JSON list of C-alpha atoms in Angstrom, two decimals:
[
{"chain": "C", "resi": 1, "resn": "ARG", "atom": "CA", "xyz": [-34.16, -39.89, 61.91]},
{"chain": "C", "resi": 2, "resn": "GLN", "atom": "CA", "xyz": [-35.59, -40.07, 65.38]},
{"chain": "C", "resi": 3, "resn": "LEU", "atom": "CA", "xyz": [-38.59, -38.09, 64.24]},
{"chain": "C", "resi": 4, "resn": "VAL", "atom": "CA", "xyz": [-39.22, -40.58, 61.43]},
{"chain": "C", "resi": 5, "resn": "PHE", "atom": "CA", "xyz": [-39.03, -43.52, 63.83]},
{"chain": "C", "resi": 6, "resn": "LYS", "atom": "CA", "xyz": [-41.20, -41.76, 66.31]},
{"chain": "C", "resi": 7, "resn": "PHE", "atom": "CA", "xyz": [-43.94, -41.16, 63.78]},
{"chain": "C", "resi": 8, "resn": "ASN", "atom": "CA", "xyz": [-43.55, -44.44, 61.92]},
{"chain": "C", "resi": 9, "resn": "PRO", "atom": "CA", "xyz": [-43.94, -47.34, 64.41]},
{"chain": "C", "resi": 10, "resn": "LEU", "atom": "CA", "xyz": [-43.64, -49.99, 61.67]},
{"chain": "C", "resi": 11, "resn": "LEU", "atom": "CA", "xyz": [-40.27, -48.64, 60.50]},
{"chain": "C", "resi": 12, "resn": "ASN", "atom": "CA", "xyz": [-39.10, -48.29, 64.10]},
{"chain": "C", "resi": 13, "resn": "THR", "atom": "CA", "xyz": [-39.99, -51.96, 64.85]},
{"chain": "C", "resi": 14, "resn": "TYR", "atom": "CA", "xyz": [-38.18, -53.16, 61.71]},
{"chain": "C", "resi": 15, "resn": "HIS", "atom": "CA", "xyz": [-35.10, -51.10, 62.61]},
{"chain": "C", "resi": 16, "resn": "ASN", "atom": "CA", "xyz": [-34.95, -52.50, 66.20]},
{"chain": "C", "resi": 17, "resn": "PHE", "atom": "CA", "xyz": [-35.40, -56.10, 64.95]},
{"chain": "C", "resi": 18, "resn": "TYR", "atom": "CA", "xyz": [-32.62, -55.68, 62.36]},
{"chain": "C", "resi": 19, "resn": "ILE", "atom": "CA", "xyz": [-30.16, -54.18, 64.89]},
{"chain": "C", "resi": 20, "resn": "GLU", "atom": "CA", "xyz": [-31.00, -56.81, 67.52]},
{"chain": "C", "resi": 21, "resn": "SER", "atom": "CA", "xyz": [-30.50, -59.77, 65.13]},
{"chain": "C", "resi": 22, "resn": "PHE", "atom": "CA", "xyz": [-27.30, -58.19, 63.77]},
{"chain": "C", "resi": 23, "resn": "ASN", "atom": "CA", "xyz": [-25.87, -57.88, 67.32]},
{"chain": "C", "resi": 24, "resn": "LYS", "atom": "CA", "xyz": [-26.77, -61.53, 68.15]},
{"chain": "C", "resi": 25, "resn": "GLU", "atom": "CA", "xyz": [-24.96, -62.74, 65.03]},
{"chain": "C", "resi": 26, "resn": "ARG", "atom": "CA", "xyz": [-21.91, -60.62, 65.87]},
{"chain": "C", "resi": 27, "resn": "MET", "atom": "CA", "xyz": [-21.91, -62.05, 69.41]},
{"chain": "C", "resi": 28, "resn": "ARG", "atom": "CA", "xyz": [-22.01, -65.63, 68.07]},
{"chain": "C", "resi": 29, "resn": "SER", "atom": "CA", "xyz": [-19.12, -64.86, 65.73]},
{"chain": "C", "resi": 30, "resn": "GLY", "atom": "CA", "xyz": [-17.19, -63.19, 68.55]},
{"chain": "C", "resi": 31, "resn": "ILE", "atom": "CA", "xyz": [-17.66, -66.22, 70.81]},
{"chain": "C", "resi": 32, "resn": "LYS", "atom": "CA", "xyz": [-16.44, -68.55, 68.04]},
{"chain": "C", "resi": 33, "resn": "ILE", "atom": "CA", "xyz": [-13.38, -66.36, 67.51]},
{"chain": "C", "resi": 34, "resn": "CYS", "atom": "CA", "xyz": [-12.64, -66.29, 71.26]},
{"chain": "C", "resi": 35, "resn": "TRP", "atom": "CA", "xyz": [-12.76, -70.11, 71.44]},
{"chain": "C", "resi": 36, "resn": "MET", "atom": "CA", "xyz": [-10.45, -70.41, 68.43]},
{"chain": "C", "resi": 37, "resn": "ILE", "atom": "CA", "xyz": [-7.97, -67.99, 70.02]},
{"chain": "C", "resi": 38, "resn": "CYS", "atom": "CA", "xyz": [-8.05, -69.91, 73.32]},
{"chain": "C", "resi": 39, "resn": "ILE", "atom": "CA", "xyz": [-7.35, -73.19, 71.54]},
{"chain": "C", "resi": 40, "resn": "LEU", "atom": "CA", "xyz": [-4.48, -71.67, 69.56]},
{"chain": "C", "resi": 41, "resn": "LEU", "atom": "CA", "xyz": [-2.94, -70.03, 72.62]},
{"chain": "C", "resi": 42, "resn": "SER", "atom": "CA", "xyz": [-3.06, -73.19, 74.68]},
{"chain": "C", "resi": 43, "resn": "SER", "atom": "CA", "xyz": [-1.45, -75.20, 71.88]},
{"chain": "C", "resi": 44, "resn": "CYS", "atom": "CA", "xyz": [1.39, -72.64, 71.63]},
{"chain": "C", "resi": 45, "resn": "GLU", "atom": "CA", "xyz": [2.21, -73.16, 75.31]},
{"chain": "C", "resi": 46, "resn": "ILE", "atom": "CA", "xyz": [2.80, -76.87, 74.68]},
{"chain": "C", "resi": 47, "resn": "PHE", "atom": "CA", "xyz": [5.67, -76.07, 72.34]},
{"chain": "C", "resi": 48, "resn": "ASN", "atom": "CA", "xyz": [7.38, -73.95, 75.00]},
{"chain": "C", "resi": 49, "resn": "LEU", "atom": "CA", "xyz": [7.43, -76.93, 77.38]},
{"chain": "C", "resi": 50, "resn": "SER", "atom": "CA", "xyz": [9.76, -78.86, 75.09]},
{"chain": "C", "resi": 51, "resn": "ASP", "atom": "CA", "xyz": [12.15, -75.89, 75.07]},
{"chain": "C", "resi": 52, "resn": "ASP", "atom": "CA", "xyz": [12.17, -75.89, 78.89]},
{"chain": "C", "resi": 53, "resn": "ASP", "atom": "CA", "xyz": [12.75, -79.64, 78.90]},
{"chain": "C", "resi": 54, "resn": "GLU", "atom": "CA", "xyz": [15.65, -79.23, 76.49]},
{"chain": "C", "resi": 55, "resn": "LEU", "atom": "CA", "xyz": [17.23, -76.54, 78.69]},
{"chain": "C", "resi": 56, "resn": "ASN", "atom": "CA", "xyz": [16.81, -78.71, 81.78]},
{"chain": "C", "resi": 57, "resn": "ARG", "atom": "CA", "xyz": [18.56, -81.59, 79.99]},
{"chain": "C", "resi": 58, "resn": "LEU", "atom": "CA", "xyz": [21.40, -79.22, 79.03]},
{"chain": "C", "resi": 59, "resn": "ILE", "atom": "CA", "xyz": [21.77, -78.07, 82.63]},
{"chain": "C", "resi": 60, "resn": "GLU", "atom": "CA", "xyz": [21.88, -81.69, 83.81]},
{"chain": "C", "resi": 61, "resn": "ARG", "atom": "CA", "xyz": [24.50, -82.58, 81.16]},
{"chain": "C", "resi": 62, "resn": "ASN", "atom": "CA", "xyz": [26.59, -79.60, 82.29]},
{"chain": "C", "resi": 63, "resn": "LYS", "atom": "CA", "xyz": [26.47, -80.86, 85.89]},
{"chain": "C", "resi": 64, "resn": "GLU", "atom": "CA", "xyz": [28.10, -84.08, 84.68]},
{"chain": "C", "resi": 65, "resn": "LYS", "atom": "CA", "xyz": [31.09, -82.07, 83.35]},
{"chain": "C", "resi": 66, "resn": "ILE", "atom": "CA", "xyz": [32.13, -80.77, 86.79]},
{"chain": "C", "resi": 67, "resn": "THR", "atom": "CA", "xyz": [35.73, -81.68, 87.65]},
{"chain": "C", "resi": 68, "resn": "ILE", "atom": "CA", "xyz": [36.39, -79.37, 90.62]},
{"chain": "C", "resi": 69, "resn": "SER", "atom": "CA", "xyz": [35.81, -80.14, 94.30]},
{"chain": "C", "resi": 70, "resn": "THR", "atom": "CA", "xyz": [35.17, -76.62, 95.66]},
{"chain": "C", "resi": 71, "resn": "GLY", "atom": "CA", "xyz": [33.95, -73.56, 93.77]},
{"chain": "C", "resi": 72, "resn": "PHE", "atom": "CA", "xyz": [31.28, -72.47, 91.31]},
{"chain": "C", "resi": 73, "resn": "SER", "atom": "CA", "xyz": [29.94, -74.33, 88.33]},
{"chain": "C", "resi": 74, "resn": "GLY", "atom": "CA", "xyz": [26.83, -74.03, 86.23]},
{"chain": "C", "resi": 75, "resn": "THR", "atom": "CA", "xyz": [25.21, -72.95, 83.00]},
{"chain": "C", "resi": 76, "resn": "LEU", "atom": "CA", "xyz": [25.13, -69.50, 81.42]},
{"chain": "C", "resi": 77, "resn": "LEU", "atom": "CA", "xyz": [22.00, -68.69, 79.40]},
{"chain": "C", "resi": 78, "resn": "MET", "atom": "CA", "xyz": [20.75, -65.71, 77.45]},
{"chain": "C", "resi": 79, "resn": "LYS", "atom": "CA", "xyz": [17.04, -64.94, 77.61]},
{"chain": "C", "resi": 80, "resn": "GLU", "atom": "CA", "xyz": [15.31, -62.71, 75.07]},
{"chain": "C", "resi": 81, "resn": "GLY", "atom": "CA", "xyz": [11.94, -61.94, 73.54]},
{"chain": "C", "resi": 82, "resn": "ASN", "atom": "CA", "xyz": [8.48, -61.49, 75.00]},
{"chain": "C", "resi": 83, "resn": "CYS", "atom": "CA", "xyz": [8.45, -63.44, 78.26]},
{"chain": "C", "resi": 84, "resn": "MET", "atom": "CA", "xyz": [5.30, -61.89, 79.72]},
{"chain": "C", "resi": 85, "resn": "PRO", "atom": "CA", "xyz": [4.01, -64.24, 82.48]},
{"chain": "C", "resi": 86, "resn": "GLY", "atom": "CA", "xyz": [0.63, -65.85, 81.96]},
{"chain": "C", "resi": 87, "resn": "MET", "atom": "CA", "xyz": [0.71, -65.44, 78.21]},
{"chain": "C", "resi": 88, "resn": "PRO", "atom": "CA", "xyz": [1.82, -67.89, 75.55]},
{"chain": "C", "resi": 89, "resn": "ARG", "atom": "CA", "xyz": [5.42, -67.00, 74.87]},
{"chain": "C", "resi": 90, "resn": "PRO", "atom": "CA", "xyz": [6.37, -68.11, 71.38]},
{"chain": "C", "resi": 91, "resn": "GLY", "atom": "CA", "xyz": [8.94, -65.28, 71.22]},
{"chain": "C", "resi": 92, "resn": "CYS", "atom": "CA", "xyz": [10.49, -66.04, 74.63]},
{"chain": "C", "resi": 93, "resn": "LYS", "atom": "CA", "xyz": [13.79, -67.85, 74.13]},
{"chain": "C", "resi": 94, "resn": "ALA", "atom": "CA", "xyz": [16.53, -69.01, 76.48]},
{"chain": "C", "resi": 95, "resn": "PHE", "atom": "CA", "xyz": [19.69, -70.56, 75.10]},
{"chain": "C", "resi": 96, "resn": "PRO", "atom": "CA", "xyz": [23.29, -71.24, 76.17]},
{"chain": "C", "resi": 97, "resn": "ILE", "atom": "CA", "xyz": [25.99, -68.67, 75.40]},
{"chain": "C", "resi": 98, "resn": "SER", "atom": "CA", "xyz": [29.73, -68.28, 75.80]},
{"chain": "C", "resi": 99, "resn": "ARG", "atom": "CA", "xyz": [30.93, -65.28, 77.82]},
{"chain": "C", "resi": 100, "resn": "THR", "atom": "CA", "xyz": [33.60, -64.43, 80.36]},
{"chain": "C", "resi": 101, "resn": "ILE", "atom": "CA", "xyz": [32.37, -64.66, 83.94]},
{"chain": "C", "resi": 102, "resn": "PHE", "atom": "CA", "xyz": [34.09, -62.58, 86.62]},
{"chain": "C", "resi": 103, "resn": "ILE", "atom": "CA", "xyz": [33.97, -63.46, 90.30]},
{"chain": "C", "resi": 104, "resn": "TYR", "atom": "CA", "xyz": [34.67, -60.63, 92.75]},
{"chain": "C", "resi": 105, "resn": "GLU", "atom": "CA", "xyz": [34.69, -60.56, 96.50]},
{"chain": "C", "resi": 106, "resn": "TYR", "atom": "CA", "xyz": [31.19, -59.82, 97.80]},
{"chain": "C", "resi": 107, "resn": "THR", "atom": "CA", "xyz": [30.41, -56.47, 96.17]},
{"chain": "C", "resi": 108, "resn": "THR", "atom": "CA", "xyz": [27.83, -53.85, 97.16]},
{"chain": "C", "resi": 109, "resn": "LYS", "atom": "CA", "xyz": [26.33, -50.94, 95.25]},
{"chain": "C", "resi": 110, "resn": "ILE", "atom": "CA", "xyz": [28.81, -48.48, 96.76]},
{"chain": "C", "resi": 111, "resn": "SER", "atom": "CA", "xyz": [31.69, -50.38, 95.11]},
{"chain": "C", "resi": 112, "resn": "VAL", "atom": "CA", "xyz": [30.52, -50.08, 91.50]},
{"chain": "C", "resi": 113, "resn": "VAL", "atom": "CA", "xyz": [30.19, -47.43, 88.82]},
{"chain": "C", "resi": 114, "resn": "GLY", "atom": "CA", "xyz": [27.12, -47.70, 86.61]},
{"chain": "C", "resi": 115, "resn": "ILE", "atom": "CA", "xyz": [23.47, -48.57, 86.89]},
{"chain": "C", "resi": 116, "resn": "MET", "atom": "CA", "xyz": [22.06, -52.07, 87.32]},
{"chain": "C", "resi": 117, "resn": "PRO", "atom": "CA", "xyz": [22.23, -54.32, 85.37]},
{"chain": "C", "resi": 118, "resn": "PHE", "atom": "CA", "xyz": [25.23, -52.92, 83.43]},
{"chain": "C", "resi": 119, "resn": "TYR", "atom": "CA", "xyz": [28.22, -51.66, 85.39]},
{"chain": "C", "resi": 120, "resn": "ASP", "atom": "CA", "xyz": [31.23, -49.83, 83.97]},
{"chain": "C", "resi": 121, "resn": "THR", "atom": "CA", "xyz": [33.68, -50.48, 86.82]},
{"chain": "C", "resi": 122, "resn": "ILE", "atom": "CA", "xyz": [33.84, -52.84, 89.79]},
{"chain": "C", "resi": 123, "resn": "ASN", "atom": "CA", "xyz": [35.90, -51.39, 92.65]},
{"chain": "C", "resi": 124, "resn": "SER", "atom": "CA", "xyz": [36.38, -54.54, 94.68]},
{"chain": "C", "resi": 125, "resn": "THR", "atom": "CA", "xyz": [38.89, -57.39, 94.49]},
{"chain": "C", "resi": 126, "resn": "LEU", "atom": "CA", "xyz": [38.72, -59.67, 91.46]},
{"chain": "C", "resi": 127, "resn": "VAL", "atom": "CA", "xyz": [39.01, -63.23, 92.77]},
{"chain": "C", "resi": 128, "resn": "GLY", "atom": "CA", "xyz": [38.93, -65.09, 89.46]},
{"chain": "C", "resi": 129, "resn": "HIS", "atom": "CA", "xyz": [37.35, -65.50, 86.06]},
{"chain": "C", "resi": 130, "resn": "CYS", "atom": "CA", "xyz": [36.36, -68.27, 83.68]},
{"chain": "C", "resi": 131, "resn": "ILE", "atom": "CA", "xyz": [34.82, -68.61, 80.24]},
{"chain": "C", "resi": 132, "resn": "ALA", "atom": "CA", "xyz": [31.56, -70.43, 79.60]},
{"chain": "C", "resi": 133, "resn": "ASP", "atom": "CA", "xyz": [31.75, -72.81, 76.64]},
{"chain": "C", "resi": 134, "resn": "ASN", "atom": "CA", "xyz": [29.25, -72.95, 73.75]},
{"chain": "C", "resi": 135, "resn": "GLU", "atom": "CA", "xyz": [26.89, -75.02, 75.89]},
{"chain": "C", "resi": 136, "resn": "GLY", "atom": "CA", "xyz": [27.03, -72.39, 78.63]},
{"chain": "C", "resi": 137, "resn": "PHE", "atom": "CA", "xyz": [29.07, -74.64, 80.94]},
{"chain": "C", "resi": 138, "resn": "PHE", "atom": "CA", "xyz": [31.51, -72.95, 83.30]},
{"chain": "C", "resi": 139, "resn": "GLN", "atom": "CA", "xyz": [33.44, -73.85, 86.42]},
{"chain": "C", "resi": 140, "resn": "ILE", "atom": "CA", "xyz": [35.98, -72.15, 88.63]},
{"chain": "C", "resi": 141, "resn": "SER", "atom": "CA", "xyz": [37.77, -73.49, 91.68]},
{"chain": "C", "resi": 142, "resn": "LEU", "atom": "CA", "xyz": [37.54, -71.09, 94.66]},
{"chain": "C", "resi": 143, "resn": "HIS", "atom": "CA", "xyz": [37.78, -71.18, 98.43]},
{"chain": "C", "resi": 144, "resn": "PRO", "atom": "CA", "xyz": [34.59, -71.21, 100.52]},
{"chain": "C", "resi": 145, "resn": "GLY", "atom": "CA", "xyz": [33.10, -67.74, 100.98]},
{"chain": "C", "resi": 146, "resn": "LYS", "atom": "CA", "xyz": [30.65, -65.17, 99.70]},
{"chain": "C", "resi": 147, "resn": "TYR", "atom": "CA", "xyz": [31.21, -63.64, 96.25]},
{"chain": "C", "resi": 148, "resn": "SER", "atom": "CA", "xyz": [29.59, -61.50, 93.57]},
{"chain": "C", "resi": 149, "resn": "ILE", "atom": "CA", "xyz": [29.32, -62.79, 90.01]},
{"chain": "C", "resi": 150, "resn": "PHE", "atom": "CA", "xyz": [29.35, -60.62, 86.88]},
{"chain": "C", "resi": 151, "resn": "ILE", "atom": "CA", "xyz": [29.01, -61.52, 83.20]},
{"chain": "C", "resi": 152, "resn": "GLU", "atom": "CA", "xyz": [31.07, -59.60, 80.65]},
{"chain": "C", "resi": 153, "resn": "GLU", "atom": "CA", "xyz": [28.79, -58.08, 78.02]},
{"chain": "C", "resi": 154, "resn": "ASN", "atom": "CA", "xyz": [29.82, -55.39, 75.52]},
{"chain": "C", "resi": 155, "resn": "ASP", "atom": "CA", "xyz": [32.74, -54.14, 77.65]},
{"chain": "C", "resi": 156, "resn": "LYS", "atom": "CA", "xyz": [30.49, -53.88, 80.72]},
{"chain": "C", "resi": 157, "resn": "TYR", "atom": "CA", "xyz": [29.76, -56.07, 83.73]},
{"chain": "C", "resi": 158, "resn": "TYR", "atom": "CA", "xyz": [26.24, -57.52, 83.82]},
{"chain": "C", "resi": 159, "resn": "ALA", "atom": "CA", "xyz": [24.49, -58.43, 87.09]},
{"chain": "C", "resi": 160, "resn": "ASP", "atom": "CA", "xyz": [20.75, -58.02, 87.60]},
{"chain": "C", "resi": 161, "resn": "ILE", "atom": "CA", "xyz": [20.22, -59.45, 91.09]},
{"chain": "C", "resi": 162, "resn": "SER", "atom": "CA", "xyz": [20.67, -57.75, 94.44]},
{"chain": "C", "resi": 163, "resn": "ASP", "atom": "CA", "xyz": [20.22, -59.00, 97.98]},
{"chain": "C", "resi": 164, "resn": "GLY", "atom": "CA", "xyz": [18.53, -56.98, 100.70]},
{"chain": "C", "resi": 165, "resn": "GLN", "atom": "CA", "xyz": [21.87, -55.55, 101.94]},
{"chain": "C", "resi": 166, "resn": "GLY", "atom": "CA", "xyz": [22.91, -53.94, 98.64]},
{"chain": "C", "resi": 167, "resn": "GLY", "atom": "CA", "xyz": [25.05, -56.89, 97.54]},
{"chain": "C", "resi": 168, "resn": "ILE", "atom": "CA", "xyz": [25.19, -57.44, 93.78]},
{"chain": "C", "resi": 169, "resn": "ASN", "atom": "CA", "xyz": [24.52, -60.92, 92.37]},
{"chain": "C", "resi": 170, "resn": "PRO", "atom": "CA", "xyz": [25.73, -62.68, 95.54]},
{"chain": "C", "resi": 171, "resn": "ALA", "atom": "CA", "xyz": [26.61, -66.37, 95.66]},
{"chain": "C", "resi": 172, "resn": "SER", "atom": "CA", "xyz": [28.23, -68.52, 98.34]},
{"chain": "C", "resi": 173, "resn": "ILE", "atom": "CA", "xyz": [30.50, -71.54, 98.42]},
{"chain": "C", "resi": 174, "resn": "LYS", "atom": "CA", "xyz": [30.45, -73.91, 101.40]},
{"chain": "C", "resi": 175, "resn": "SER", "atom": "CA", "xyz": [33.38, -76.09, 102.50]},
{"chain": "C", "resi": 176, "resn": "ASP", "atom": "CA", "xyz": [34.20, -78.98, 100.18]},
{"chain": "C", "resi": 177, "resn": "SER", "atom": "CA", "xyz": [31.29, -78.34, 97.82]},
{"chain": "C", "resi": 178, "resn": "VAL", "atom": "CA", "xyz": [30.57, -76.94, 94.40]},
{"chain": "C", "resi": 179, "resn": "SER", "atom": "CA", "xyz": [27.78, -74.37, 94.19]},
{"chain": "C", "resi": 180, "resn": "VAL", "atom": "CA", "xyz": [25.92, -75.14, 90.98]},
{"chain": "C", "resi": 181, "resn": "ILE", "atom": "CA", "xyz": [24.23, -72.02, 89.65]},
{"chain": "C", "resi": 182, "resn": "LYS", "atom": "CA", "xyz": [22.31, -70.91, 86.58]},
{"chain": "C", "resi": 183, "resn": "LEU", "atom": "CA", "xyz": [23.32, -67.47, 85.32]},
{"chain": "C", "resi": 184, "resn": "ILE", "atom": "CA", "xyz": [21.00, -65.61, 82.96]},
{"chain": "C", "resi": 185, "resn": "LEU", "atom": "CA", "xyz": [21.94, -62.69, 80.74]},
{"chain": "C", "resi": 186, "resn": "ASP", "atom": "CA", "xyz": [18.40, -61.34, 80.54]},
{"chain": "C", "resi": 187, "resn": "TYR", "atom": "CA", "xyz": [17.38, -59.24, 77.53]},
{"chain": "C", "resi": 188, "resn": "ALA", "atom": "CA", "xyz": [13.75, -60.37, 77.69]},
{"chain": "C", "resi": 189, "resn": "TYR", "atom": "CA", "xyz": [10.87, -58.04, 78.30]},
{"chain": "C", "resi": 190, "resn": "TYR", "atom": "CA", "xyz": [8.08, -58.76, 80.76]}
]
């Protein structure tokens, strides 16, 4: 082919013109498609805002249910789906769940059996437990101090947060106050 184009300047010129105009048309189509995708993606994000607003209203309603004077209270949520930051997340969902919540004395990695976030055994003192209702609301009356919080999930103990000293899912209660916390059983991928 190159020999034909080399020896036939007219055919070579026609070929270059055809390829060049074809590429310009493809570029115009590609730009149109990119704009359409951007518009669609930005409109998807708007729908996620209402979900966040609904969760925030639920958390506020749960705060109104508190009847204890010292201890932990809050909302338990499950998060699942594609929650990749910076992308529209139509598959990312967070919703309230009912589970048993265990509160242990402040627990470090050397006092557990298993790998974060699912532990088989907790070898520290169980201080108390409570059950979150269908709206995720929970509360438990405890003395001021530092504790570790675990969520029961499939016969294991779930906790996915650690402090810099090896403490697992730590939370504190101050004198005469209720520490309001949001617990998340996180099955999402990022």
